[in-house]
Amino acid sequence: MSDPPHAPAGPDAAVDENRLEELIVEAQTALPFELPGLANRCATALGLSSALIYLVDLQQRLLIPLDDILEPLEVDRTSAGWAYRTVSPRVADTADGMIVWLPLIDGAERLGVLAVRTASLDGVRMRRSRMLAHLFAMLITSKRAYSDWLAGLARTATMRLPAEMLRAFLPPHTIGSRRCVSTAVLEPAYDVAGDAYDHSVVKDVLHTMILDSMGHDLTSGLTTSVAMAAARNARRGGGDLADVVGSVDQALAQWLPDHFCTGVMCRLDAVTGVLRWVNCGHPPPLLIRAERVLDGALDRPSQPPIGLVGHLAPAAREVHETTLEPGDRVLLYTDGVVEARDADGAEFGLDQFTDFIIRFSAAGQRPAEVLRLLVHAILEHQRNRLRDDATILLFEWRPQYR
């Protein structure tokens, strides 16, 4: 796979502010498929040669150009991919100038990259290139919420109906603030049914959740979707953690009385570091501190799964509490992660799972990149044929970044 073709050299560094204002106004009503042409016109108005938009695919392996005459670029083997992985600009010389690869970021979420061509590069042109990347990250974020075209571009395979339904509920892979960040991955990307994750920031509080519904069909996806909707409904109504879990219990018992799921729901106060959580029949969260797992730190007596009815339903959910230290990371996962088996039947295992996260985090990789690499390692371990959904959510408290 190669870099995009050369574009004609643009004008000098003078900025036509009137033209730029017209283009920004135009961007508000532009249709998603018009973004490639708009990007080029904005680049010209900024004294640059051209700009090309690439969005990452669902599995974060390829960067897909919005211009369909161009080839996708590999995330792991190209300059564009380096900018995406590291969330940093990458500059390369070309025969007729330079190309600047810039990450497209919505908050903490990596969307793809912007390729800016320019006859020469200085501080002014670099700043304008960054401005262009910020603008188009916001445009893509606002327009992909209703664009099947953008959603389709991010796919490299046909998605099954259960996965289509469930993914409509999923939030971005990564969210965060100055004090905390949460990131998640889910596989198999096109065939998932019962697993899901959720995370949300409400003022200085981070809410996270991971769910695993029994089965692997449309009904299991529906169970998880109802659970996610009930949790969000309670959160948005101002409910505390106990209210959220209770709301999910009641919703499943009322609407899907023969179905249940396991899960962990957490609430982190990003100012004080107080972590509260409820574990409903799920593998316990893991606490990583100073590059090691604190054995059993978040283990508590098991509680019943979510959605049980009658005498099986718990009288009340127990909410646990601890206080994190700056830099602590909490890891939630479903059993499909550690139970993935290779050709010889060997499990990926909890030790290899946690060791991978610790090693790559210590090497300076960002949380979202660590999970991207990890889920690809799990897929490779099982020859890209997972027997069960594999979902991972990692959140970090970092109050020093104020």
XYZ file of C-alpha atoms in Angstrom:
402
model
C 0.000 0.000 0.000
C 1.332 3.407 -0.923
C 0.918 7.020 0.037
C -1.635 9.107 -1.933
C -0.604 10.562 -5.310
C 0.989 13.959 -5.575
C -1.282 16.985 -5.874
C -0.517 20.216 -7.717
C 1.315 22.794 -5.681
C -0.975 25.259 -3.916
C -0.764 29.019 -3.571
C 1.597 30.853 -1.269
C 1.066 31.057 2.466
C -1.362 34.009 2.304
C -4.782 33.197 3.742
C -7.995 34.250 2.044
C -10.002 34.768 5.244
C -13.233 35.592 3.434
C -12.978 32.391 1.420
C -12.137 30.420 4.547
C -15.182 31.807 6.343
C -17.371 30.779 3.391
C -15.978 27.260 3.537
C -16.569 26.926 7.281
C -20.177 28.037 6.811
C -20.480 25.576 3.917
C -19.138 22.794 6.163
C -22.164 23.065 8.442
C -24.516 21.850 5.705
C -22.084 19.756 3.640
C -23.063 16.134 3.140
C -20.524 13.556 4.295
C -19.556 12.540 0.747
C -18.694 16.195 0.042
C -16.024 16.309 2.763
C -13.075 15.313 0.487
C -13.683 18.260 -1.856
C -14.302 20.573 1.077
C -11.012 19.523 2.672
C -9.105 20.436 -0.484
C -10.788 23.821 -0.761
C -10.067 24.595 2.891
C -6.430 23.588 2.393
C -6.127 25.952 -0.567
C -7.655 28.797 1.450
C -4.989 28.178 4.114
C -2.143 28.362 1.601
C -1.643 24.589 1.501
C -1.710 22.337 -1.565
C -4.311 19.700 -0.700
C -5.790 17.588 2.087
C -6.998 13.979 2.097
C -9.121 12.333 4.810
C -8.576 8.750 5.961
C -10.812 7.051 8.534
C -9.798 3.988 10.527
C -11.714 0.773 9.890
C -13.752 -1.020 12.541
C -10.872 -3.271 13.604
C -8.260 -0.497 13.505
C -6.098 -2.260 10.924
C -6.590 0.015 7.899
C -6.957 3.728 7.192
C -9.684 4.061 4.555
C -9.565 7.102 2.224
C -12.763 9.060 1.687
C -11.608 9.390 -1.921
C -12.472 5.975 -3.374
C -9.822 6.085 -6.103
C -7.104 5.746 -3.454
C -5.962 2.588 -1.693
C -6.301 1.996 2.062
C -3.151 2.365 4.164
C -2.071 -0.103 6.825
C -2.119 1.192 10.397
C 0.919 -0.871 11.359
C 3.231 -0.231 8.383
C 2.843 3.326 7.074
C 3.623 6.904 8.033
C -0.124 7.516 8.180
C -0.472 4.624 10.591
C 2.355 5.967 12.746
C 0.493 9.280 13.116
C -2.663 7.361 14.061
C -0.941 5.034 16.552
C 1.059 7.728 18.326
C -1.448 10.601 17.961
C 1.440 12.738 16.647
C 2.188 14.449 13.309
C 4.488 12.675 10.858
C 6.275 14.618 8.090
C 7.598 13.035 4.883
C 9.412 14.534 1.888
C 7.917 14.032 -1.585
C 9.086 14.842 -5.099
C 7.137 18.114 -5.205
C 7.044 19.190 -1.584
C 6.068 17.640 1.724
C 3.224 15.651 3.198
C 2.138 16.022 6.821
C 0.164 13.166 8.386
C -1.955 14.440 11.267
C -4.194 12.414 13.594
C -7.906 13.154 13.496
C -9.074 13.128 17.120
C -12.436 13.708 18.773
C -11.533 14.349 22.398
C -9.650 11.142 23.204
C -11.113 9.107 20.314
C -8.903 8.394 17.290
C -10.906 8.760 14.069
C -8.196 8.478 11.416
C -5.651 10.803 9.814
C -5.480 13.846 7.565
C -2.845 13.980 4.815
C -1.853 17.588 4.115
C 0.380 18.347 1.134
C 2.365 21.559 0.995
C 5.147 22.903 -1.232
C 7.191 23.699 1.867
C 6.725 23.452 5.605
C 7.296 25.996 8.325
C 5.711 26.830 11.658
C 2.823 28.741 10.071
C 1.911 25.940 7.653
C 2.196 23.312 10.396
C -0.152 25.322 12.617
C -2.638 25.691 9.775
C -2.421 21.966 9.060
C -3.276 21.241 12.683
C -6.195 23.675 12.498
C -7.476 21.811 9.451
C -7.206 18.462 11.263
C -9.124 19.829 14.252
C -11.859 21.215 11.991
C -12.372 17.987 10.066
C -12.287 15.844 13.181
C -15.255 17.863 14.458
C -17.022 17.654 11.095
C -16.590 13.893 10.849
C -17.791 13.414 14.421
C -20.919 15.469 13.825
C -21.783 13.897 10.480
C -21.003 10.226 11.062
C -23.824 10.036 13.620
C -26.315 10.025 10.737
C -24.214 8.872 7.777
C -24.513 5.262 6.606
C -21.887 6.149 3.988
C -19.237 6.909 6.599
C -20.268 3.842 8.623
C -20.002 1.660 5.530
C -16.536 2.979 4.685
C -15.244 1.759 8.045
C -16.248 -1.836 7.279
C -14.201 -4.441 5.463
C -16.706 -7.310 5.851
C -20.449 -7.869 6.037
C -21.919 -7.260 9.475
C -24.473 -9.668 10.911
C -27.756 -8.313 12.228
C -27.063 -8.931 15.966
C -23.802 -7.007 15.670
C -25.518 -4.197 13.746
C -28.102 -3.810 16.486
C -25.625 -3.906 19.340
C -23.099 -1.549 17.761
C -25.812 1.071 17.392
C -25.704 1.332 21.203
C -21.939 1.426 21.675
C -20.199 4.693 22.576
C -16.837 5.732 21.050
C -13.883 3.442 21.763
C -12.200 6.098 23.910
C -13.481 8.927 26.085
C -11.806 11.024 28.731
C -11.029 14.252 30.464
C -7.921 15.812 31.943
C -8.243 13.561 34.998
C -9.278 10.192 33.575
C -9.505 8.204 30.366
C -11.482 5.099 29.450
C -10.917 2.981 26.353
C -12.442 -0.260 25.101
C -12.331 -2.809 22.266
C -14.746 -5.542 21.210
C -14.321 -8.540 18.918
C -15.401 -10.220 16.707
C -16.167 -6.902 15.084
C -18.795 -8.134 12.614
C -20.291 -11.053 14.526
C -20.560 -9.872 18.134
C -23.859 -10.469 19.897
C -23.820 -10.698 23.677
C -20.874 -8.561 24.821
C -20.905 -4.793 25.194
C -19.173 -1.930 26.963
C -20.273 1.537 27.959
C -18.538 4.580 29.393
C -19.619 8.135 30.053
C -18.286 11.219 31.814
C -20.755 13.235 33.891
C -18.983 16.337 35.194
C -16.097 14.872 37.255
C -17.488 11.334 37.410
C -16.539 8.520 35.042
C -19.122 5.756 34.604
C -17.991 2.473 33.042
C -19.722 -0.827 32.402
C -19.045 -4.162 30.739
C -21.744 -6.739 29.982
C -21.834 -10.356 28.802
C -25.240 -11.742 27.844
C -25.800 -15.450 27.666
C -25.915 -16.872 24.138
C -24.731 -15.597 20.784
C -27.792 -14.626 18.776
C -30.196 -11.760 18.222
C -31.859 -12.332 21.597
C -28.573 -12.084 23.478
C -27.855 -8.838 21.657
C -31.316 -7.589 22.560
C -30.697 -8.496 26.218
C -27.494 -6.479 26.274
C -29.114 -3.572 24.436
C -31.972 -3.379 26.941
C -29.443 -3.514 29.799
C -27.427 -0.651 28.311
C -30.537 1.451 27.700
C -31.760 0.905 31.270
C -28.363 1.854 32.718
C -28.189 5.048 30.682
C -31.763 5.933 31.558
C -30.970 5.676 35.269
C -27.690 7.620 34.951
C -29.273 10.408 32.959
C -32.037 10.629 35.537
C -29.460 11.339 38.245
C -29.412 7.864 39.807
C -26.441 6.608 41.781
C -24.679 3.307 41.125
C -27.185 1.244 43.110
C -30.023 2.864 41.137
C -28.312 2.027 37.846
C -27.902 -1.652 38.690
C -31.440 -1.827 40.051
C -32.815 -0.260 36.894
C -31.094 -2.873 34.724
C -32.329 -5.693 36.960
C -35.899 -4.429 36.709
C -35.778 -3.801 32.960
C -34.568 -7.307 32.121
C -36.969 -8.915 34.583
C -39.868 -6.993 33.035
C -39.092 -7.146 29.328
C -36.917 -10.241 28.954
C -37.702 -12.412 32.003
C -36.030 -15.527 30.588
C -32.718 -13.806 29.858
C -29.923 -12.422 31.974
C -26.354 -11.203 31.721
C -23.281 -10.804 33.860
C -21.523 -7.499 34.218
C -19.488 -4.996 36.187
C -20.566 -1.379 36.673
C -18.164 1.224 38.036
C -18.294 4.838 39.158
C -15.029 6.774 39.537
C -14.871 10.201 41.155
C -12.109 11.746 39.062
C -11.393 14.404 41.712
C -10.996 12.192 44.784
C -10.140 8.854 43.154
C -12.962 7.068 44.991
C -14.023 4.027 42.984
C -17.360 2.344 43.592
C -18.386 -0.801 41.738
C -20.893 -3.638 41.578
C -19.992 -7.071 40.226
C -22.916 -9.170 39.027
C -21.594 -12.684 38.404
C -18.702 -11.456 36.259
C -14.903 -11.890 36.365
C -13.667 -9.381 38.971
C -12.010 -6.137 37.845
C -8.217 -6.029 37.936
C -6.252 -3.178 39.505
C -2.908 -2.314 37.906
C -0.609 -0.154 40.012
C 3.054 0.697 39.415
C 3.215 -1.723 36.466
C 1.904 -4.751 38.317
C -1.443 -6.354 39.028
C -2.471 -6.154 42.680
C -3.743 -9.692 43.222
C -7.306 -9.771 44.495
C -7.447 -6.011 45.114
C -10.953 -5.713 43.657
C -12.162 -9.265 44.347
C -15.361 -9.416 46.351
C -17.945 -12.158 47.048
C -19.869 -12.966 43.882
C -23.359 -11.531 43.377
C -26.032 -13.010 41.075
C -26.175 -12.056 37.372
C -28.358 -9.166 36.219
C -32.007 -9.773 35.344
C -32.868 -12.780 37.501
C -36.496 -12.959 38.610
C -38.426 -14.504 41.492
C -36.538 -16.180 44.299
C -33.313 -16.023 42.270
C -33.275 -12.214 42.273
C -31.062 -10.582 44.917
C -32.772 -8.583 47.652
C -30.233 -5.780 47.187
C -26.975 -5.201 45.351
C -23.817 -4.621 47.354
C -21.801 -1.623 46.219
C -18.071 -1.886 46.948
C -15.707 1.033 47.429
C -11.983 1.751 47.406
C -9.722 4.740 46.723
C -7.353 4.660 43.779
C -3.863 6.105 43.669
C -2.774 8.467 40.861
C -1.850 6.462 37.775
C -3.934 3.424 38.762
C -5.615 1.528 35.935
C -8.672 -0.682 36.285
C -9.280 -3.459 33.786
C -12.682 -4.979 32.963
C -12.977 -7.922 30.589
C -15.225 -10.768 29.476
C -14.203 -14.405 29.721
C -13.799 -14.697 25.948
C -10.559 -12.721 26.338
C -8.669 -15.146 28.574
C -10.341 -18.306 27.229
C -9.261 -17.778 23.614
C -7.368 -20.950 22.588
C -4.668 -21.558 19.995
C -4.412 -24.559 17.653
C -3.001 -26.699 20.471
C -5.785 -25.771 22.873
C -3.672 -23.457 25.030
C -5.600 -20.549 26.506
C -4.454 -16.977 26.069
C -4.808 -16.814 29.843
C -5.054 -14.120 32.481
C -1.285 -13.865 33.064
C -0.483 -13.275 29.395
C -3.409 -10.849 29.169
C -2.246 -8.650 32.059
C 1.454 -8.979 31.178
C 0.720 -7.651 27.680
C -1.007 -4.559 29.059
C 1.736 -3.867 31.586
C 4.590 -4.286 29.096
C 3.117 -2.116 26.377
C 1.971 0.545 28.826
C 5.482 0.655 30.304
C 6.827 1.108 26.766
C 4.891 4.365 26.519
C 1.897 3.248 24.461
C -1.348 5.095 25.065
C -4.212 3.045 26.604
C -6.195 2.953 23.347
C -3.162 1.716 21.418
C -2.403 -0.918 24.066
C -5.905 -2.366 23.690
C -5.732 -2.225 19.888
C -2.537 -4.257 19.922
C -3.875 -6.593 22.602
C -7.095 -7.517 20.828
C -5.140 -8.199 17.640
C -2.824 -10.497 19.634
C -5.862 -12.349 21.009
C -7.299 -12.739 17.514
C -3.966 -14.016 16.208
C -3.760 -16.467 19.115
C -7.066 -17.994 17.998
C -6.386 -17.673 14.251
C -8.977 -14.878 13.908
C -11.795 -17.259 14.899
C -12.953 -16.374 18.389
C -15.203 -18.953 20.023
C -16.714 -16.290 22.252
C -16.974 -12.501 22.226
C -13.929 -10.759 23.672
C -14.419 -7.337 25.231
C -11.897 -5.272 27.197
C -12.321 -1.923 28.940
C -9.441 -0.095 30.614
C -9.754 3.119 32.572
C -7.029 5.182 34.218
C -7.102 7.821 36.932
C -4.513 10.516 36.340
C -5.292 13.579 38.493
C -1.817 14.997 37.854
C -3.005 16.019 34.368
C -5.024 19.008 35.554
